[in-house]
Coordinates of C-alpha atoms in Angstrom, one line a residue:
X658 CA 3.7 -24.1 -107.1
X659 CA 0.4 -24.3 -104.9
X660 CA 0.2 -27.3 -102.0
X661 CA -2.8 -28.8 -101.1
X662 CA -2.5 -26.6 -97.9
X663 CA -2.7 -23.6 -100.6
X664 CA -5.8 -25.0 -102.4
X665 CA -7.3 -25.3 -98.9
X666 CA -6.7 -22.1 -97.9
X667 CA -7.9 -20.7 -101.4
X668 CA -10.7 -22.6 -100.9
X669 CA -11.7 -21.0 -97.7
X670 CA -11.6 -17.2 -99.2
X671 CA -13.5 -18.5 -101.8
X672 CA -10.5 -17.8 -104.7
X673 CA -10.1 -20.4 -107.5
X674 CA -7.2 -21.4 -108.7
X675 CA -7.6 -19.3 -111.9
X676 CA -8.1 -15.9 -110.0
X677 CA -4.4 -16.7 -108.4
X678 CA -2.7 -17.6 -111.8
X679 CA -4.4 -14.6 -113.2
X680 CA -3.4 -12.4 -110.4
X681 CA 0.3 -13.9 -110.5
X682 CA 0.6 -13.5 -114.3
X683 CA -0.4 -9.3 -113.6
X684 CA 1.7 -9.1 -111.0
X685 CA 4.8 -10.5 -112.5
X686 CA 4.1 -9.1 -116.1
X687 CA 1.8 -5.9 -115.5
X688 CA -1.5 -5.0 -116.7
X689 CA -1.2 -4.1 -120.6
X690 CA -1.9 -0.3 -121.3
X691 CA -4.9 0.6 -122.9
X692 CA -5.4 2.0 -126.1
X693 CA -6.9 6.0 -125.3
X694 CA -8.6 7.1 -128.5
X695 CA -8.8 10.6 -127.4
X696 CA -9.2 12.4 -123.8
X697 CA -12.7 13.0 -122.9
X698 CA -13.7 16.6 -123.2
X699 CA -16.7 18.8 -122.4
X700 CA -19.9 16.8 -124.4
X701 CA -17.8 14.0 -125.0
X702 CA -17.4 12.0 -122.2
X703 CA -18.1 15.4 -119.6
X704 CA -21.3 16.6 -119.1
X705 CA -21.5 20.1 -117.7
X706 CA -24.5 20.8 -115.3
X707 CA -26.0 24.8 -115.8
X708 CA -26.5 26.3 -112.6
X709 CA -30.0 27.7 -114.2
X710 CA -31.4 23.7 -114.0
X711 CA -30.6 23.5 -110.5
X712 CA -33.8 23.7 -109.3
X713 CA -35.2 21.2 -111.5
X714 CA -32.6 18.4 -110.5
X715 CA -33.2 19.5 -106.7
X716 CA -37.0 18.9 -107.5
X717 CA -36.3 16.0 -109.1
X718 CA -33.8 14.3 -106.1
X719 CA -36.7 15.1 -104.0
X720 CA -39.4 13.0 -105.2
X721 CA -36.5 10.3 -105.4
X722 CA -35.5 11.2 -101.4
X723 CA -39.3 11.0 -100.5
X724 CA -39.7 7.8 -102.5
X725 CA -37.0 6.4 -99.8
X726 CA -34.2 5.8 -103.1
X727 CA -31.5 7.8 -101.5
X728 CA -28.6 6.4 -99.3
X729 CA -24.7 6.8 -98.5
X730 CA -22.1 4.4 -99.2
X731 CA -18.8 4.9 -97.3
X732 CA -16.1 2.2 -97.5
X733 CA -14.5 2.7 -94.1
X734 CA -11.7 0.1 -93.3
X735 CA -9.0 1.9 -93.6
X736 CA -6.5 2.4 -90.7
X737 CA -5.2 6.0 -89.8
X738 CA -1.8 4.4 -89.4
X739 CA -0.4 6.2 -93.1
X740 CA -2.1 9.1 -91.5
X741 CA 0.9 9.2 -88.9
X742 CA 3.5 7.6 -91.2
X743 CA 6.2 10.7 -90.2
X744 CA 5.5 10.5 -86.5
X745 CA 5.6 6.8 -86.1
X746 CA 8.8 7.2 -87.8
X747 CA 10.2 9.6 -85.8
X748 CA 9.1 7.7 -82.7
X749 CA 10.8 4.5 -83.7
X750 CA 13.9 6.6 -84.2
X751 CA 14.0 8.6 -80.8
X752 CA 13.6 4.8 -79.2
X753 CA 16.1 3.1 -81.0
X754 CA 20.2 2.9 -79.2
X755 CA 21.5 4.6 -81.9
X756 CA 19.3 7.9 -81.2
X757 CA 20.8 8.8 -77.7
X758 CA 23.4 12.1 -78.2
X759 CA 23.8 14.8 -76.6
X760 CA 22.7 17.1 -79.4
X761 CA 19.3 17.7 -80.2
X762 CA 18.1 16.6 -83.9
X763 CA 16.2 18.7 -85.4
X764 CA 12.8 17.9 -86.4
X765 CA 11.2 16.4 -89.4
X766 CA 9.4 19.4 -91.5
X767 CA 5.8 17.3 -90.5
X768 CA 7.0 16.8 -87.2
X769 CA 7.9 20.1 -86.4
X770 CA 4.3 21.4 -88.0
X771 CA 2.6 18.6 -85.4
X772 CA 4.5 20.2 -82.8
X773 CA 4.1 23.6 -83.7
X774 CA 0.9 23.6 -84.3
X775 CA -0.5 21.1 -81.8
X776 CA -3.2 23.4 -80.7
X777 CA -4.9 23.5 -83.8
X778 CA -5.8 19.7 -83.7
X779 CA -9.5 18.4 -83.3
X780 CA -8.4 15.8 -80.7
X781 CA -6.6 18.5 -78.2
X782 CA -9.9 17.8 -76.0
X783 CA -9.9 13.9 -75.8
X784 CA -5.6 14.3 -74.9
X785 CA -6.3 17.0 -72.8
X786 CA -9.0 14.5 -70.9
X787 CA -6.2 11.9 -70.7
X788 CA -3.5 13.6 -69.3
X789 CA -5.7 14.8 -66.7
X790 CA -6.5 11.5 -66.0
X791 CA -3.0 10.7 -65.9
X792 CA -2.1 14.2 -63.6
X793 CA -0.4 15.3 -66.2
X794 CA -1.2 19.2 -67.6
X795 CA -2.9 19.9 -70.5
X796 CA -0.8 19.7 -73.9
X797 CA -1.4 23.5 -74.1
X798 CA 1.6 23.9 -71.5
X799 CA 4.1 22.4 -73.9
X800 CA 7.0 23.7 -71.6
X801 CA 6.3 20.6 -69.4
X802 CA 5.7 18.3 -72.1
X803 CA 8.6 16.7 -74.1
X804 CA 7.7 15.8 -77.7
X805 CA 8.1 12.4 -77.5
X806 CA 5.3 11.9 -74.4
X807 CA 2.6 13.9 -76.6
X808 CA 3.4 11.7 -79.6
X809 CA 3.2 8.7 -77.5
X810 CA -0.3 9.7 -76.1
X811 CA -1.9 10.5 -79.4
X812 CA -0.7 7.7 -81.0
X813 CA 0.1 4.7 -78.4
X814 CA -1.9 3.1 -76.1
X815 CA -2.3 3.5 -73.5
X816 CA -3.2 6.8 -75.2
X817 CA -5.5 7.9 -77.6
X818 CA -4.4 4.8 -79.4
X819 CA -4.9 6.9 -82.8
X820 CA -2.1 5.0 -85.0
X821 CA -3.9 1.8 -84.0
X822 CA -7.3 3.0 -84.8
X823 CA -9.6 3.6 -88.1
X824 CA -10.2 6.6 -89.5
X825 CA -13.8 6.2 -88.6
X826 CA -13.0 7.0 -84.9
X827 CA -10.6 9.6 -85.1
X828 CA -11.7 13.3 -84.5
X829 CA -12.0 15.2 -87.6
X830 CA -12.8 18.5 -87.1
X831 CA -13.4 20.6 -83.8
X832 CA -16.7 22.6 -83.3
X833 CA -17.6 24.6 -80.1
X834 CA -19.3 21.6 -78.5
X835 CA -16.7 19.5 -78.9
X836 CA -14.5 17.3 -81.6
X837 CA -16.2 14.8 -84.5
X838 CA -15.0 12.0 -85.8
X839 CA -15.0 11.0 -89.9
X840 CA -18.3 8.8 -89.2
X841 CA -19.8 11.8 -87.4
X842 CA -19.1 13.9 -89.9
X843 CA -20.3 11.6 -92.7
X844 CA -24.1 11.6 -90.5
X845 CA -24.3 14.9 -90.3
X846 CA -23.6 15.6 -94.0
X847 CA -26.3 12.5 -94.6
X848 CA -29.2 14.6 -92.7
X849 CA -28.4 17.5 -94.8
X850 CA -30.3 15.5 -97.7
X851 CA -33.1 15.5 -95.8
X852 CA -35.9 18.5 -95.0
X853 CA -37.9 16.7 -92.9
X854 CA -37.2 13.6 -90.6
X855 CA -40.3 12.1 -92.1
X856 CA -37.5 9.7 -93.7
X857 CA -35.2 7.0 -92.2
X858 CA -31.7 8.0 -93.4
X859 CA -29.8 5.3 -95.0
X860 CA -25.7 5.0 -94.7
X861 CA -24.0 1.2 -95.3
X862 CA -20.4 1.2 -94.1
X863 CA -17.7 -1.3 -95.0
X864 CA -15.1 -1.7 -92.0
X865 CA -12.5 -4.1 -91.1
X866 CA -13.1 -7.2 -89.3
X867 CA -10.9 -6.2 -86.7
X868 CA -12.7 -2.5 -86.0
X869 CA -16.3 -3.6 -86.4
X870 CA -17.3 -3.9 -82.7
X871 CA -15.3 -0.8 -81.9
X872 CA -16.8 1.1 -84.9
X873 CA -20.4 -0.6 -84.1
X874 CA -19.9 1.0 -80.3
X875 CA -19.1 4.3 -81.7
X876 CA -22.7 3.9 -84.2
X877 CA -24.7 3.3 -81.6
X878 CA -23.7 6.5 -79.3
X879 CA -24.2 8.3 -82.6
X880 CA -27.3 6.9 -83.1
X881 CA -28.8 7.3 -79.6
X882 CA -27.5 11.2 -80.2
X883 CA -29.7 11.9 -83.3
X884 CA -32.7 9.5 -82.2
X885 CA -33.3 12.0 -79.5
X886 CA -33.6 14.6 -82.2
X887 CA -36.1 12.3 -84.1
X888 CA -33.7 11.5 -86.6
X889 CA -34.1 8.0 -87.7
X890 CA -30.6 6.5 -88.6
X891 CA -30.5 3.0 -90.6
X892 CA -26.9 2.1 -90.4
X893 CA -25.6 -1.7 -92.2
X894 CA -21.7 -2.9 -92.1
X895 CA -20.2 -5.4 -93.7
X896 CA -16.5 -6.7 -94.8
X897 CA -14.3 -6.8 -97.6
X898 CA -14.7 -10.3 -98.8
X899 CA -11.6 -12.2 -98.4
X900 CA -12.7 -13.4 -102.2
X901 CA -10.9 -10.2 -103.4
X902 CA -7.9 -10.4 -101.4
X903 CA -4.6 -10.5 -103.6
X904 CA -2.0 -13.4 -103.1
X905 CA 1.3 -11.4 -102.0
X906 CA 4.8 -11.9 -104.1
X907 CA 8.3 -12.0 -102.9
X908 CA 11.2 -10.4 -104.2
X909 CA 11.8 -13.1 -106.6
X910 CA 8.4 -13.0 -107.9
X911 CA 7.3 -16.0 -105.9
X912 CA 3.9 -16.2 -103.7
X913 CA 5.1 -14.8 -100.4
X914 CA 4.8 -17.0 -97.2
X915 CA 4.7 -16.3 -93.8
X916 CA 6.8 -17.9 -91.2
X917 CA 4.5 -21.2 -90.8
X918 CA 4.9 -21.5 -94.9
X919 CA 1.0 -20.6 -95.0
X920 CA 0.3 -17.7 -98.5
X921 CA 0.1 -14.3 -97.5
X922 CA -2.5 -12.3 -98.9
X923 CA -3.4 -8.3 -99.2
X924 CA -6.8 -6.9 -99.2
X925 CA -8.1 -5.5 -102.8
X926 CA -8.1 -2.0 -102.9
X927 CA -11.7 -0.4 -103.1
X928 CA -12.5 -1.2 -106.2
X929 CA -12.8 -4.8 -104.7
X930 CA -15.9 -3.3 -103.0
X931 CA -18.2 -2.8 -105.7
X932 CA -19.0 -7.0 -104.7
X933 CA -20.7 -4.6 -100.9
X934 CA -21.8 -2.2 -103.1
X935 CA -23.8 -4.8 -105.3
X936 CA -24.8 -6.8 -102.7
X937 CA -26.6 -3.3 -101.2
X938 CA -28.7 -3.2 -103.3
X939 CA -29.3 0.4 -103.1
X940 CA -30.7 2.4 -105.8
X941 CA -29.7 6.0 -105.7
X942 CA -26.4 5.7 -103.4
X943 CA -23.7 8.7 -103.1
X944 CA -20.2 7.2 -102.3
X945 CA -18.0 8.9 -99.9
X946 CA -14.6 7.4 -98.5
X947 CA -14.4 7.9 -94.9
X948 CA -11.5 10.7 -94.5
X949 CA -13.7 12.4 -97.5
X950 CA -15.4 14.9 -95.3
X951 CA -15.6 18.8 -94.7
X952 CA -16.8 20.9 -92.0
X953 CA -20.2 22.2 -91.3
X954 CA -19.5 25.3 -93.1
X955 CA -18.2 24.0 -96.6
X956 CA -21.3 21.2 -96.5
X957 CA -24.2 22.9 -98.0
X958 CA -21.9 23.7 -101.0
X959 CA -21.3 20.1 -101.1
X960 CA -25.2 19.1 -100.6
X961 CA -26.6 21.2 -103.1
X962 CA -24.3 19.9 -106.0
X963 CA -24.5 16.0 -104.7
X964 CA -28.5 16.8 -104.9
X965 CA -28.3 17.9 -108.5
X966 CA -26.1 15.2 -109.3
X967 CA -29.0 13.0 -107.7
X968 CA -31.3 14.7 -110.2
X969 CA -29.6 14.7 -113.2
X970 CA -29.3 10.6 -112.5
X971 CA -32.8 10.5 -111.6
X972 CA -33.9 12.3 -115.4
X973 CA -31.7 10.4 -117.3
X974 CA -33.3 7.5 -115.9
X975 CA -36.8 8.6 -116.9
X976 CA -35.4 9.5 -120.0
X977 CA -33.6 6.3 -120.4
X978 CA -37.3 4.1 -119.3
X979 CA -39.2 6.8 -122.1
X980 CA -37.4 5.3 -124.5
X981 CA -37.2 1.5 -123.9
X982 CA -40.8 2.0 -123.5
X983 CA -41.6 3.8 -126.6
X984 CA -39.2 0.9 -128.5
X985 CA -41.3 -1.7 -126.9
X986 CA -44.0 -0.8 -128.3
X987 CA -43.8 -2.5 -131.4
X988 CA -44.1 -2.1 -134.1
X989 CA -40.9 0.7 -133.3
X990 CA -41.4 4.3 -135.7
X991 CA -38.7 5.5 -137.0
X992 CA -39.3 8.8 -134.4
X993 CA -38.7 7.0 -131.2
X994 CA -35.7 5.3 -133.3
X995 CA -33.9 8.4 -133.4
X996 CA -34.8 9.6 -130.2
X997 CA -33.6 6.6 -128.7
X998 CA -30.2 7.4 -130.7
X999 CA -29.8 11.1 -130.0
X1000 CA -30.2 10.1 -126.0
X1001 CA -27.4 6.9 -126.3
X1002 CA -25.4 10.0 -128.2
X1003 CA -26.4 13.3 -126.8
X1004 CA -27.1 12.4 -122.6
X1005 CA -25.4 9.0 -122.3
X1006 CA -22.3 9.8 -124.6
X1007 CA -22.2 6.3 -125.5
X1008 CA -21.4 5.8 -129.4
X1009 CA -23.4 3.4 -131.2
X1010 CA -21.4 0.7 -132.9
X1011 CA -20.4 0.4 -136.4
X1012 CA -22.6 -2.6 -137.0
X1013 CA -25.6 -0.7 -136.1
X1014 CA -26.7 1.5 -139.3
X1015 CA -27.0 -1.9 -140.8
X1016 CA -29.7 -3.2 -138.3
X1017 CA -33.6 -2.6 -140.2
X1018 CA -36.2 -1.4 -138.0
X1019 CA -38.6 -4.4 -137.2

């Protein structure tokens, strides 16, 4: 039963009352299977790009790059604390009373690889500056580190902070000159598109609330970095819109309150941002979740295939405009009819419904 404190608070997020009923009915009741009428296979449903028309999607992605159509979408609010799930864990553990014996546990299978193979972390630089800072030695002499005070430096604060983070900030990979974090990585991958830096390059990020002026610090070095290359980097941010959010149940299947009696709400998961990825208003956008990066080496592997993707998309939209043009043109002949059809069949793999044979031509 909702109060008039609930409709408020609805209100405010911008939820009506029929999004939470519907949202309580799927929760308590599930969402009802669909029907599958067969998997999708290679020319039905899966298109396969040849390797020989390469060069022609390439070509094609750049007139759209040079035409300013191209940009990078990466939803980026989410925390790196499932990141350290096992070492938080383990933390909590070693802290609590009933930890304290003479014997020494042994480790967690992902703790002991954390510990073992501490070296081989990107962020061994930035803990390495704050123990010295602290005048403590570097993590590399683990013989005068305990477990428990590198774990509480990477992932406390004071610290690195990482398990209070987002995965925007935390270093990803570690090159000669130094660590970089996700959003690094994401820019440098975004440059890749383009030859030239005739071109502004083009990256909308959604981020938390929460992160945004830390996030929005971390931009602007970034930015300052590559401008001094004469790279020009258009960055935008926005939020999950609260309007998504999911009203929270409790183990009875009742909206879950907090301790002041208030709803308690979860954020949508990210298919609640296609409402960013509308309001955009991009044209041709690749989509990239913030952990979903590679190093320098794997990347032109990555490039080359996302710019073909970018050119198929761009000739199946020409394709697409041939054909709405040609049926505009009335009176329609029966060629461009069946053209039309054999691209909603053949390129779109769309099937035409049953009703249609018995439309006339106009």
């Amino acid at each position: 039963m909702l109060t008039p404190e609930d409709h408020l608070e609805l209100i405010r997020r911008g939820i009506s009352t029929f999004q939470v009923e519907s949202q309580l009915q799927r929760l308590r009741h599930g969402v009802p299977p669909i029907t599958i009428i067969r998997p999708c296979r290679l020319n039905d449903g899966i298109i396969q790009l040849q390797p020989e028309h390469f060069p022609r999607y390439q070509q094609q992605f750049e007139g759209a790059r040079q035409a300013d159509r191209v940009s990078k979408f990466i939803p980026a609010s989410g925390a790196a604390t499932r990141m350290f799930n096992d070492l938080l864990k383990f933390l909590s553990q070693e802290a609590s009373p009933e930890s304290s014996s003479n014997q020494a546990p042994s480790l967690p299978h992902a703790v002991d690889q954390a510990w073992t193979r501490l070296q081989d972390f990107p962020f061994i630089p930035d803990l390495e500056r704050y123990l010295h800072g602290q005048g403590q030695p570097p993590p590399t002499d683990q013989h005068t580190h305990d477990l428990n005070t590198i774990l509480q430096a990477v992932l406390k604060t004071p610290g690195l902070g990482y398990a209070e983070l987002p995965k925007a900030l935390l270093s990803f990979h570690r090159y000669p000159e130094g660590p970089r974090t996700a959003l690094e990585e994401h820019i440098h991958e975004a440059i890749r598109y383009h030859p030239n830096q005739l071109n502004s390059i083009k990256i909308h990020l959604t981020v938390s609330p929460q992160y945004e002026q830390a996030i929005q610090t971390h931009l602007h070095t970034i930015q300052q970095t590559f401008e001094k290359q004469g790279w020009k980097l258009d960055c935008t941010v926005s939020f999950q819109k609260p309007s998504t959010d999911t009203v929270a149940l409790n183990s009875s299947n009742q909206p879950f309150r907090g301790e002041d009696g208030t709803l308690v709400f979860r954020p949508g998961g990210h298919g609640a941002l296609l409402e960013n990825l509308n309001d955009y208003q991009g044209d041709i956008i690749f989509i990239s979740n913030i952990d979903n990066v590679v190093p320098d080496y794997l990347k032109d592997s990555i490039v080359a295939w996302r710019k073909a993707l970018g050119g198929y998309l761009v000739e199946l939209q020409q394709h697409v405009f041939h054909h709405i043009a040609q049926l505009s043109s009335l009176p329609a002949d029966a060629k461009s009819v069946h053209q039309a059809e054999s691209c909603i069949l053949h390129e779109l793999l769309l099937p035409l419904p049953q009703s249609y044979r018995e439309l006339a031509l106009p």
